[in-house]
Each structure stands twice: as C-alpha cells, then as structure tokens.
Amino acid sequence: MRPLRRHATTLILVALAAAAAVVLLVLDRGSVSTDEAERRRRNLFEAWRPDEITELTVTMASPGAPQTARLTRGEVNDAGQRPWNVEIDGQRYPADEPTVDQLLGTLEFATAERRVSAEAVDAAALGLASPRLTIALAMGPRRERLLLGGSAPTPPGAVYAEVAGRGVFVITKQLAAALDVPPDRLRSRSFVPYLATELSGLTLDGDGGPRRFSRAPWGGGRGAGFRFAEGAPEGSGVRVSAEAMDRVLSALGRLQADGFLPDEVAQQAAASGGPRVTLTLLPSDPSAKPGVIELGGACPDRPDHVVAVRREPTRAAACVHESALEPLTEDASRFVDLALVGAPLDEVAEVKLAVGDRGEGGARSLELARAGSEWHLRAPEDRPVPTETGRALVQAILDVRATRLLPTASDPRALGLDPPRATLRVLSTPAESPREGEPQERLETLEIGAEQAGVVHVRRLEDGAIAEIPAAAAGALLPSDVSLRSMQVFDFPPDRISALRIERPGLVQRLRRTGDGAWQLVEPSGEGLAADNALAEELAELLGGLKAERWVAPDPGQGYGLAAPRLVVEAELSPAPDAGDAAARAARVEIGARAGAGSFARAGDGAAVFVAPPALETAAGRLLLRRDVFAVAPEDIARVTLTPASGKPVVLEASPGGFTVAGAADHASTAAAGVRDALADLRAEGAVALGKPEQHHGLTPPRLRIAVDLARPAAAPAEGGAGAPRPPGGSFTIAIGAGDAFRGTNVVYARRDGVNAVYAIAQSRVRPLLEAAGVAAAAAPAGPR
C-alpha cells in the first residue's frame, strides 16, 4: 500500500493532465486556426472539414408547410464509402449521391460579393426573418447555418444571405441558384430496388403477355444468363436472347424518377390508363422481398412520361420516361434465343467439331483454340492459324440463327438427330466475374442432324431446344480444312485491271480502260451512254483486294445458288511487273444465293465456296453509267423553263445579277437562286434502267419537264469522257417522274433527252425545282431497292 500512496499524487496529476488534453483537443477541433481563417476569408464558411460532416438539413419555404430534407451519413459500406440517407416527411430514403456531392461542393467554395454592415441589417427588410431557404450543417463540434433571404439591389439577381455568427452578405444570382436545391431532389432518383446482379429472376405481366424469366445454370454476364421459367411458345427452360434481356435490364437502368408523386396523385393517374405492365423482381437473397413496379398511365404535366408505382419492397410513385416501356412490353416470342451459340466471340476459348461416319467419308474432327489474341489448330493437325481466319471461322458459327425452334417434345429420330451427324462443342469463359455458384466456364454443345428437304435440325443441349436452320447455313457449323484458308481471295492492284465484264440475267456490261486510265463503256451501247469512272474504279478496287467473310465448302455441288449464279464478274489483267508468264491474266467471281448480308460465291469454275462481302454485289450489281448527265454549270444557262404536268410554265432567265423569274416580283429571286444551285448539283444516285421508261417510273407523262437553253453550245465530250452530252441545238430537256426509294434514299425517277437510260435522283436535290414549279414533292419510304 505504501508504494501506491507514494505515487498517488503523481498518478492523479497525470490523469488530470490527460483529461485536460482531451478537453483542449475537443475544443480545438471546433476552433479555426489563423491560417485557415486567412485562406477562407472570402468564403461564407470560415472552416470546411468534409470528413467531419455528418448531417445536413435543407429547409425550403413553400405556400403550405416548409419542406425539409435531413441528410445523415451512414456507416462505411463494402465499397469503403459512407453513403448518405435522407429523411423527408418522416420517410427515410437513400440520398442522390451526385446531388449531395454537388451541394456540398457549392457550400465549400461559396463566396460573398460583399458584407452588409451591421448597422444596415434589418432581418425583416432583407427577407431573413422568414428565409426562403435554410441550410444547417453539423461538422464535428461546429454547427453552421446559412439563410437565403430576399433580393439585393446589385449585382442583378443577387440575394441576401446570413451565416450564423458571421453576419449578412450579398451573394450572386448564380450561387443562390446552385444552393436552391428542392428537398425532393436530394432523394435518390433510382426507382428499381435491386441491381441486375442481385436478381434470381423477373416476371413481366400486361402488354406482351405473361413472361417468366429465371437465372440459368450456365451463367453469363448481363442478359446472357436467363431462361424461360414459363411463357415461351416452345416450352419452359428455353434460353432467353441475351440481346432482348439486355434491353430489359437497360430499361430498368433508365427507370429514374424524373419527379416523385404523392401517392393519391399516382393512383389517379395510373387508374386513368391502367398499368400497362407489372414488373416483379425476384432477388437472389431469399430473405429479401420481391420488388413490384407497375408502369402505365399518363404522368401529370409530362406528356412523354408515364406513372411508375413501386408497391414492394417499399412504396413510391414517380414519373419515368416512357421509353422504358417498349422493351418491357415485347411479346414472349421476341425473347426466344434463335442463336445456336450464346457466347460472344471475345469469350470463346475453344471450338471442337466431331463428325461421325454418316456418309461423310469416315469420322473426322477439328479443334481450334484461342491462344491470347491468336488462334491455334490442334486437330486434324497442329499448327497456328492466322488471327483473321480463326476469328472468321468462330464468328460464322456464332452468326447462325434458327428460322424457328421446335417444341422440345419433338421426335429426335424423325428429325435426323438420333444419332446426330456431328457434334460441335464451344467452350467460353465469361468476361465478367461469375456470380456465386455460377460456373467459371461455359460449355455449349450442339448436336447437328442430317439434312432433310433443305433444312437441318440442331439440338442445343444447354437448354434442350431443337432449332431448324436452312441447309446452306448449317455449313458454318461443320467447318473443314477449307474453312481455315487465308481470307484473301484476290490480291492485285486495281490498275492491273484492263477490262471488266459484268453479267446478270438480261444484261451484260463491258468496260475497257483507256490509255489515260479512264474507263470506256463498250456494252451496252446507246445514245448518250458512257461509263462512270468512279463506279468502275470502286468495283476494280473491291475485286483486286477481295476478301472472303468466311470459307464455306471445298466445292459448290448443286447448292449455294452457284449452278446458275445471279451475277458474274470477270476482269482481264495486264501483266504484273517482273512476274513473267506465271502471273494471273484474269479474275472471275460468281455470286450465288444470299448468305445473310453477303452472298455465296466462288472464284473461278470448280473453286471452293466462300461468302463474299455485300459491298461486292452492291458495286457489281448496278449500272456503271455516268451519273452527271443532268448537271449543268450556271454560267452555261441562258433560260430554264419549268413545266408541271398541270399548271403554267415558270420561266427563269439568266441576268448579270443572277437568275430571275420572268414577270415575277423581286422576292422570287430566292426561288430562282435555288433553281440555279439545284441544276448545278443535279447528280443522280445511279442509273436504274436502260431504254424507254416503264410505267412505274412515272415519266409518261412526267410530273415536271425542265427545258434548259444554253448560253452557248458546248462541245460534245470525247468518247467515254466526263461531262454531260450537249445536243447541237444548245438545249436539252429533263423529265422528272414518280417518287420511290433506291438503295435507302428517297428518290425521283428522271430522264433527259440524249441519254437512253432512266436514273434515280435524291428528292432533296430535286425539291427546289419542284417547289419553284409549284409541284408537291412525293414522299417515299427509304428502302433497299
């Protein structure tokens, strides 16, 4: 006891010193240092310590009761963040973090324009006795309070503001607007209670019918891991299209509240139109309640919004944009996955094909594996594969789509699937981290049946669905050695092509390159016909660098539409420099049936079949005729007469000051200038027919006839050269006919004398001429004519 008594006084003094230090530390936390005060002398708040802010209260005056939002900071979450919560009218919600951060940032850097002297402060006169906005802040031991009052005389739009303990200031209009955040805006706008990764399934009822989706055992990122629980036309368990489900999940992400509604207002609005769809979200956590959201009904004062009412797990009502409705109201058939393989290209790690002895010349196999960004062939031999070739082979498999799915109860033997002709296995690794319990790898197995009457049936073992696909498309599921060829079909410079011959049923076009590199039309022959250099050169470039989109088969047999090709392109080649007699002197491509966007083709007789890119058929399938036959330089024009099918002619004459409308007032000069510019820019999209026009061209009689009298006769261009032909009399006529669509562009048909062909001109180029003549432009839906 004696040692303890001896040191008692010392221990008591130490304890008192420690307590004093704690008291000083706490008190000092609330004080402002000289440096801090100097640094923030122009700021409204003389101290700002964001890590110590735990509470923020915003109160806004309103005609009724004041609106108040009380924000409090939560505990640290799994992401290491302290999220804000907001309490409004006694209800607690997650806060809108970006809005809170923006408000805090505004408060931190808020500065005053000037201080109001204490003698001039009259709280009532300055609007501070009943402030329009009050912001209270808890920052450690400090308590800050900001009031916004009435308008200050200068600068324009300025507002009086009072900071408790510091005085009254004048702040700018911009700062006042940034602080003027309605309490409701501090509430999170997110309306969907669960993230997509937290769902075990979801259901849609209403427009589009009942659709029940659940997570599938094969997993997958975003919308790839769902199947029908029920509601699929082909039966439950069928795989859901990843694209369709992605649209649904994206719509859920767009379900943001653009304005919350009182419950009674939401009920009235929803009752007026009734909910168009009811969305039920099934969380993976068995202890969590399902989320139930009803969508539909016109939103008050928002014509492009609909009412959303969340009934579970918490009640809320808001206006959301109507664009979210479309993917949620699609019919169940739109969700059925018609792709044979569900994995995307960048996730595929391995492809294995095994073909049994079913008249295929014995069993064979093919194994292709990814090695980083490269591909490697394991069987039937071991060797690397060019990246482009490997990607094309795998992409061709992924592109195969069923024309329909058969009921899962169909007889496999009757469909040629028992036993299957071949088995294809695709191994993939998801780019996203798998959810808990989902596989690290995905194995998709396809059983491929024998061809029956032009179709092949394929069973997806992943979901048991049986797909029906055209026999030609099934070739992509049976890759062979030819599938691993280089994608380069031809590789020669386009200027080696000395002549082109393009044949299609009923038409042969022949062109020959002249000494100066231009193209001369040899066939067809006719008045005013000449080659279009740009179109011919485009075809030459495509042919010289032709690449296959994929290789299909070693020979065409009787399939692929190559027994009677739709289009044949032949090129004569000049000798290659330093290549001797071994250099190719000709190139030939036959184009058969369509294969998706492209077409089946072969290069020469008996050659392997490949899929040609759509650009080749586009370039070779058009008339390679000059497109500038209508354009005329303004300085060459003396007079233009526009004669509509019904109505009086309109005459425009050239003058030193520009074009004028004969007998019209000065205000018609704008229309005259439009006609002048339109004639200079009257370039056709392309020729559509040779010889006389057909009835659907609308040229007999035309809607509008344009007679152009030239100021001076122009010399006719050299044979095959550029420039529109000029008749000896120094004038020509253009006829404008019916509207239509040509290669995705709204056009009108047109023809000019001296040129034995019908052309398509964009309606936008012809509109000034039609308007000047008082002729209404004919609208036509754009389409791939």
CSV table of N, CA and C in Angstrom, one decimal, residues 317-418:
chain,number,residue,atom,x,y,z
A,317,ALA,N,-43.9,6.5,-55.8
A,317,ALA,CA,-44.5,6.8,-57.0
A,317,ALA,C,-43.8,7.9,-57.7
A,318,ALA,N,-43.6,7.8,-59.0
A,318,ALA,CA,-42.8,8.8,-59.7
A,318,ALA,C,-43.2,8.8,-61.2
A,319,CYS,N,-42.7,9.9,-61.9
A,319,CYS,CA,-42.8,10.0,-63.3
A,319,CYS,C,-41.5,9.4,-63.9
A,320,VAL,N,-41.6,8.5,-64.9
A,320,VAL,CA,-40.4,8.0,-65.5
A,320,VAL,C,-40.7,8.1,-67.0
A,321,HIS,N,-39.6,8.2,-67.8
A,321,HIS,CA,-39.7,8.4,-69.2
A,321,HIS,C,-40.3,7.2,-69.9
A,322,GLU,N,-41.2,7.4,-70.9
A,322,GLU,CA,-42.0,6.4,-71.5
A,322,GLU,C,-41.1,5.4,-72.3
A,323,SER,N,-39.9,5.8,-72.7
A,323,SER,CA,-39.0,4.9,-73.4
A,323,SER,C,-38.7,3.6,-72.7
A,324,ALA,N,-38.8,3.6,-71.4
A,324,ALA,CA,-38.6,2.4,-70.6
A,324,ALA,C,-39.6,1.3,-70.9
A,325,LEU,N,-40.8,1.7,-71.4
A,325,LEU,CA,-41.9,0.7,-71.6
A,325,LEU,C,-41.7,-0.2,-72.7
A,326,GLU,N,-41.1,0.3,-73.8
A,326,GLU,CA,-41.0,-0.5,-75.0
A,326,GLU,C,-40.4,-1.9,-74.8
A,327,PRO,N,-39.2,-2.1,-74.3
A,327,PRO,CA,-38.7,-3.4,-74.1
A,327,PRO,C,-39.4,-4.3,-73.1
A,328,LEU,N,-40.2,-3.6,-72.2
A,328,LEU,CA,-40.9,-4.4,-71.2
A,328,LEU,C,-42.2,-4.9,-71.7
A,329,THR,N,-42.7,-4.5,-72.9
A,329,THR,CA,-44.0,-4.9,-73.4
A,329,THR,C,-43.8,-5.7,-74.7
A,330,GLU,N,-42.6,-6.2,-75.0
A,330,GLU,CA,-42.4,-7.1,-76.1
A,330,GLU,C,-43.0,-8.4,-75.9
A,331,ASP,N,-43.5,-9.0,-77.0
A,331,ASP,CA,-44.1,-10.3,-76.9
A,331,ASP,C,-43.1,-11.4,-76.5
A,332,ALA,N,-43.5,-12.5,-75.9
A,332,ALA,CA,-42.6,-13.5,-75.5
A,332,ALA,C,-41.8,-14.1,-76.6
A,333,SER,N,-42.3,-14.1,-77.8
A,333,SER,CA,-41.6,-14.7,-78.9
A,333,SER,C,-40.3,-13.9,-79.3
A,334,ARG,N,-40.3,-12.6,-78.9
A,334,ARG,CA,-39.2,-11.7,-79.2
A,334,ARG,C,-38.0,-12.0,-78.2
A,335,PHE,N,-38.3,-12.8,-77.1
A,335,PHE,CA,-37.3,-13.1,-76.2
A,335,PHE,C,-36.6,-14.5,-76.4
A,336,VAL,N,-37.2,-15.2,-77.3
A,336,VAL,CA,-36.7,-16.6,-77.6
A,336,VAL,C,-35.3,-16.4,-78.4
A,337,ASP,N,-34.3,-17.1,-77.9
A,337,ASP,CA,-33.0,-17.0,-78.5
A,337,ASP,C,-32.9,-18.0,-79.7
A,338,LEU,N,-32.7,-17.4,-80.8
A,338,LEU,CA,-32.6,-18.2,-82.1
A,338,LEU,C,-31.2,-18.4,-82.5
A,339,ALA,N,-30.2,-17.9,-81.7
A,339,ALA,CA,-28.8,-18.2,-82.0
A,339,ALA,C,-28.5,-19.6,-81.5
A,340,LEU,N,-27.6,-20.3,-82.3
A,340,LEU,CA,-27.3,-21.6,-81.9
A,340,LEU,C,-26.3,-21.6,-80.7
A,341,VAL,N,-25.4,-20.6,-80.7
A,341,VAL,CA,-24.4,-20.5,-79.7
A,341,VAL,C,-24.6,-19.1,-79.0
A,342,GLY,N,-24.6,-19.1,-77.7
A,342,GLY,CA,-24.9,-17.9,-76.9
A,342,GLY,C,-23.7,-17.0,-76.6
A,343,ALA,N,-22.5,-17.6,-76.5
A,343,ALA,CA,-21.3,-16.9,-76.1
A,343,ALA,C,-20.9,-15.9,-77.2
A,344,PRO,N,-20.4,-14.7,-76.8
A,344,PRO,CA,-19.9,-13.7,-77.7
A,344,PRO,C,-18.5,-14.1,-78.2
A,345,LEU,N,-18.1,-13.6,-79.3
A,345,LEU,CA,-16.8,-14.0,-79.9
A,345,LEU,C,-15.6,-13.9,-79.0
A,346,ASP,N,-15.5,-12.7,-78.3
A,346,ASP,CA,-14.3,-12.5,-77.4
A,346,ASP,C,-14.3,-13.4,-76.2
A,347,GLU,N,-15.3,-14.1,-75.9
A,347,GLU,CA,-15.3,-15.0,-74.8
A,347,GLU,C,-15.0,-16.5,-75.2
A,348,VAL,N,-15.1,-16.8,-76.5
A,348,VAL,CA,-14.9,-18.2,-76.9
A,348,VAL,C,-13.4,-18.5,-76.8
A,349,ALA,N,-13.2,-19.7,-76.1
A,349,ALA,CA,-11.8,-20.1,-75.9
A,349,ALA,C,-11.5,-21.3,-76.7
A,350,GLU,N,-12.5,-22.1,-77.1
A,350,GLU,CA,-12.2,-23.4,-77.8
A,350,GLU,C,-13.4,-23.8,-78.6
A,351,VAL,N,-13.1,-24.4,-79.8
A,351,VAL,CA,-14.2,-25.0,-80.6
A,351,VAL,C,-13.8,-26.4,-81.0
A,352,LYS,N,-14.6,-27.4,-80.8
A,352,LYS,CA,-14.3,-28.8,-81.2
A,352,LYS,C,-15.5,-29.3,-82.0
A,353,LEU,N,-15.1,-29.9,-83.2
A,353,LEU,CA,-16.1,-30.5,-84.0
A,353,LEU,C,-15.8,-31.9,-84.2
A,354,ALA,N,-16.8,-32.8,-84.0
A,354,ALA,CA,-16.6,-34.2,-84.3
A,354,ALA,C,-17.7,-34.7,-85.2
A,355,VAL,N,-17.3,-35.2,-86.4
A,355,VAL,CA,-18.3,-35.6,-87.4
A,355,VAL,C,-18.2,-37.1,-87.5
A,356,GLY,N,-19.3,-37.8,-87.3
A,356,GLY,CA,-19.3,-39.3,-87.3
A,356,GLY,C,-19.4,-39.8,-88.7
A,357,ASP,N,-19.4,-41.1,-88.9
A,357,ASP,CA,-19.4,-41.8,-90.2
A,357,ASP,C,-20.9,-41.9,-90.6
A,358,ARG,N,-21.4,-40.8,-91.2
A,358,ARG,CA,-22.7,-40.8,-91.8
A,358,ARG,C,-22.7,-40.4,-93.2
A,359,GLY,N,-21.9,-41.1,-94.0
A,359,GLY,CA,-21.7,-40.8,-95.4
A,359,GLY,C,-20.8,-39.6,-95.6
A,360,GLU,N,-20.0,-39.3,-94.6
A,360,GLU,CA,-19.1,-38.1,-94.7
A,360,GLU,C,-17.7,-38.5,-95.0
A,361,GLY,N,-17.5,-39.8,-95.4
A,361,GLY,CA,-16.1,-40.2,-95.7
A,361,GLY,C,-15.4,-40.6,-94.5
A,362,GLY,N,-16.1,-41.1,-93.4
A,362,GLY,CA,-15.4,-41.5,-92.2
A,362,GLY,C,-15.4,-40.4,-91.2
A,363,ALA,N,-15.1,-40.8,-89.9
A,363,ALA,CA,-15.1,-39.9,-88.8
A,363,ALA,C,-14.0,-38.9,-89.0
A,364,ARG,N,-14.2,-37.6,-88.6
A,364,ARG,CA,-13.2,-36.6,-88.7
A,364,ARG,C,-13.4,-35.6,-87.5
A,365,SER,N,-12.4,-34.8,-87.3
A,365,SER,CA,-12.6,-33.9,-86.2
A,365,SER,C,-11.8,-32.6,-86.5
A,366,LEU,N,-12.2,-31.5,-85.8
A,366,LEU,CA,-11.5,-30.3,-86.0
A,366,LEU,C,-11.5,-29.6,-84.6
A,367,GLU,N,-10.3,-29.2,-84.1
A,367,GLU,CA,-10.2,-28.5,-82.8
A,367,GLU,C,-9.4,-27.2,-83.0
A,368,LEU,N,-10.0,-26.1,-82.6
A,368,LEU,CA,-9.4,-24.8,-82.7
A,368,LEU,C,-9.5,-24.1,-81.3
A,369,ALA,N,-8.3,-23.6,-80.9
A,369,ALA,CA,-8.3,-23.0,-79.5
A,369,ALA,C,-7.6,-21.6,-79.6
A,370,ARG,N,-8.1,-20.7,-78.7
A,370,ARG,CA,-7.5,-19.4,-78.6
A,370,ARG,C,-6.3,-19.4,-77.8
A,371,ALA,N,-5.3,-18.7,-78.3
A,371,ALA,CA,-4.0,-18.5,-77.5
A,371,ALA,C,-3.7,-17.0,-77.4
A,372,GLY,N,-4.3,-16.4,-76.4
A,372,GLY,CA,-4.2,-15.0,-76.3
A,372,GLY,C,-5.1,-14.3,-77.4
A,373,SER,N,-4.5,-13.5,-78.2
A,373,SER,CA,-5.3,-12.9,-79.3
A,373,SER,C,-5.2,-13.8,-80.6
A,374,GLU,N,-4.4,-14.8,-80.6
A,374,GLU,CA,-4.2,-15.7,-81.7
A,374,GLU,C,-5.0,-16.9,-81.6
A,375,TRP,N,-5.0,-17.7,-82.7
A,375,TRP,CA,-5.8,-19.0,-82.7
A,375,TRP,C,-4.8,-20.1,-83.1
A,376,HIS,N,-5.1,-21.3,-82.6
A,376,HIS,CA,-4.2,-22.4,-82.9
A,376,HIS,C,-5.0,-23.6,-83.2
A,377,LEU,N,-4.7,-24.3,-84.3
A,377,LEU,CA,-5.3,-25.6,-84.7
A,377,LEU,C,-4.7,-26.7,-84.0
A,378,ARG,N,-5.5,-27.5,-83.3
A,378,ARG,CA,-5.0,-28.7,-82.6
A,378,ARG,C,-5.2,-30.0,-83.4
A,379,ALA,N,-6.3,-30.0,-84.2
A,379,ALA,CA,-6.7,-31.2,-85.0
A,379,ALA,C,-7.5,-30.7,-86.2
A,380,PRO,N,-7.3,-31.3,-87.4
A,380,PRO,CA,-6.6,-32.6,-87.6
A,380,PRO,C,-5.1,-32.5,-87.6
A,381,GLU,N,-4.5,-31.3,-87.5
A,381,GLU,CA,-3.0,-31.2,-87.4
A,381,GLU,C,-2.7,-30.1,-86.4
A,382,ASP,N,-1.5,-30.0,-86.0
A,382,ASP,CA,-1.1,-29.0,-85.0
A,382,ASP,C,-0.3,-27.9,-85.7
A,383,ARG,N,-1.0,-26.7,-85.7
A,383,ARG,CA,-0.3,-25.5,-86.4
A,383,ARG,C,-1.1,-24.2,-86.0
A,384,PRO,N,-0.4,-23.1,-86.1
A,384,PRO,CA,-1.0,-21.8,-85.8
A,384,PRO,C,-2.0,-21.5,-87.0
A,385,VAL,N,-3.0,-20.7,-86.7
A,385,VAL,CA,-4.0,-20.2,-87.6
A,385,VAL,C,-3.9,-18.7,-87.7
A,386,PRO,N,-3.9,-18.1,-88.8
A,386,PRO,CA,-4.0,-16.6,-88.9
A,386,PRO,C,-5.2,-16.1,-88.0
A,387,THR,N,-4.9,-15.0,-87.3
A,387,THR,CA,-6.0,-14.4,-86.4
A,387,THR,C,-7.2,-14.2,-87.2
A,388,GLU,N,-7.1,-13.5,-88.4
A,388,GLU,CA,-8.3,-13.2,-89.2
A,388,GLU,C,-9.1,-14.4,-89.5
A,389,THR,N,-8.4,-15.5,-89.9
A,389,THR,CA,-9.1,-16.8,-90.3
A,389,THR,C,-9.8,-17.4,-89.1
A,390,GLY,N,-9.1,-17.5,-88.0
A,390,GLY,CA,-9.7,-18.1,-86.8
A,390,GLY,C,-10.9,-17.3,-86.3
A,391,ARG,N,-10.8,-16.0,-86.3
A,391,ARG,CA,-12.0,-15.2,-85.9
A,391,ARG,C,-13.2,-15.4,-86.8
A,392,ALA,N,-12.9,-15.5,-88.2
A,392,ALA,CA,-13.9,-15.6,-89.2
A,392,ALA,C,-14.6,-16.9,-89.0
A,393,LEU,N,-13.9,-18.0,-88.7
A,393,LEU,CA,-14.5,-19.3,-88.5
A,393,LEU,C,-15.4,-19.3,-87.3
A,394,VAL,N,-14.9,-18.8,-86.2
A,394,VAL,CA,-15.8,-18.8,-85.0
A,394,VAL,C,-17.0,-17.9,-85.2
A,395,GLN,N,-16.7,-16.7,-85.8
A,395,GLN,CA,-17.8,-15.8,-85.9
A,395,GLN,C,-18.9,-16.3,-86.8
A,396,ALA,N,-18.5,-17.1,-87.8
A,396,ALA,CA,-19.5,-17.8,-88.7
A,396,ALA,C,-20.4,-18.7,-87.9
A,397,ILE,N,-19.8,-19.4,-87.0
A,397,ILE,CA,-20.6,-20.3,-86.1
A,397,ILE,C,-21.6,-19.5,-85.3
A,398,LEU,N,-21.1,-18.4,-84.7
A,398,LEU,CA,-21.9,-17.6,-83.8
A,398,LEU,C,-23.0,-16.9,-84.6
A,399,ASP,N,-22.9,-16.7,-85.8
A,399,ASP,CA,-23.9,-15.9,-86.6
A,399,ASP,C,-25.0,-16.8,-87.1
A,400,VAL,N,-24.9,-18.1,-86.9
A,400,VAL,CA,-26.0,-19.0,-87.4
A,400,VAL,C,-27.3,-18.8,-86.5
A,401,ARG,N,-28.4,-18.6,-87.2
A,401,ARG,CA,-29.6,-18.3,-86.5
A,401,ARG,C,-30.7,-19.3,-87.0
A,402,ALA,N,-31.5,-19.8,-86.1
A,402,ALA,CA,-32.6,-20.7,-86.4
A,402,ALA,C,-33.7,-19.9,-87.1
A,403,THR,N,-34.4,-20.5,-88.0
A,403,THR,CA,-35.6,-19.9,-88.6
A,403,THR,C,-36.8,-20.1,-87.6
A,404,ARG,N,-36.7,-21.1,-86.8
A,404,ARG,CA,-37.7,-21.3,-85.7
A,404,ARG,C,-37.2,-22.4,-84.8
A,405,LEU,N,-37.7,-22.5,-83.6
A,405,LEU,CA,-37.5,-23.5,-82.6
A,405,LEU,C,-38.7,-24.5,-82.6
A,406,LEU,N,-38.4,-25.8,-82.6
A,406,LEU,CA,-39.4,-26.8,-82.5
A,406,LEU,C,-39.8,-27.1,-81.0
A,407,PRO,N,-40.9,-27.5,-80.7
A,407,PRO,CA,-41.3,-28.0,-79.4
A,407,PRO,C,-40.2,-29.0,-78.9
A,408,THR,N,-39.8,-28.9,-77.6
A,408,THR,CA,-38.8,-29.7,-77.1
A,408,THR,C,-39.2,-31.2,-77.1
A,409,ALA,N,-40.5,-31.4,-77.2
A,409,ALA,CA,-41.0,-32.8,-77.2
A,409,ALA,C,-40.9,-33.5,-78.6
A,410,SER,N,-40.4,-32.8,-79.6
A,410,SER,CA,-40.3,-33.4,-80.9
A,410,SER,C,-39.5,-34.6,-80.9
A,411,ASP,N,-39.7,-35.5,-81.9
A,411,ASP,CA,-39.0,-36.8,-82.0
A,411,ASP,C,-37.7,-36.6,-82.6
A,412,PRO,N,-36.6,-36.8,-81.9
A,412,PRO,CA,-35.2,-36.6,-82.4
A,412,PRO,C,-34.9,-37.5,-83.6
A,413,ARG,N,-35.3,-38.7,-83.6
A,413,ARG,CA,-35.0,-39.7,-84.7
A,413,ARG,C,-35.6,-39.2,-86.0
A,414,ALA,N,-36.9,-38.7,-85.9
A,414,ALA,CA,-37.6,-38.2,-87.1
A,414,ALA,C,-36.9,-37.0,-87.7
A,415,LEU,N,-36.2,-36.3,-86.8
A,415,LEU,CA,-35.5,-35.0,-87.3
A,415,LEU,C,-34.1,-35.3,-87.7
A,416,GLY,N,-33.6,-36.5,-87.7
A,416,GLY,CA,-32.2,-36.8,-88.1
A,416,GLY,C,-31.2,-36.6,-87.0
A,417,LEU,N,-31.7,-36.5,-85.7
A,417,LEU,CA,-30.8,-36.2,-84.6
A,417,LEU,C,-30.5,-37.4,-83.7
A,418,ASP,N,-31.0,-38.6,-84.1
A,418,ASP,CA,-30.7,-39.8,-83.3
A,418,ASP,C,-30.3,-40.9,-84.2
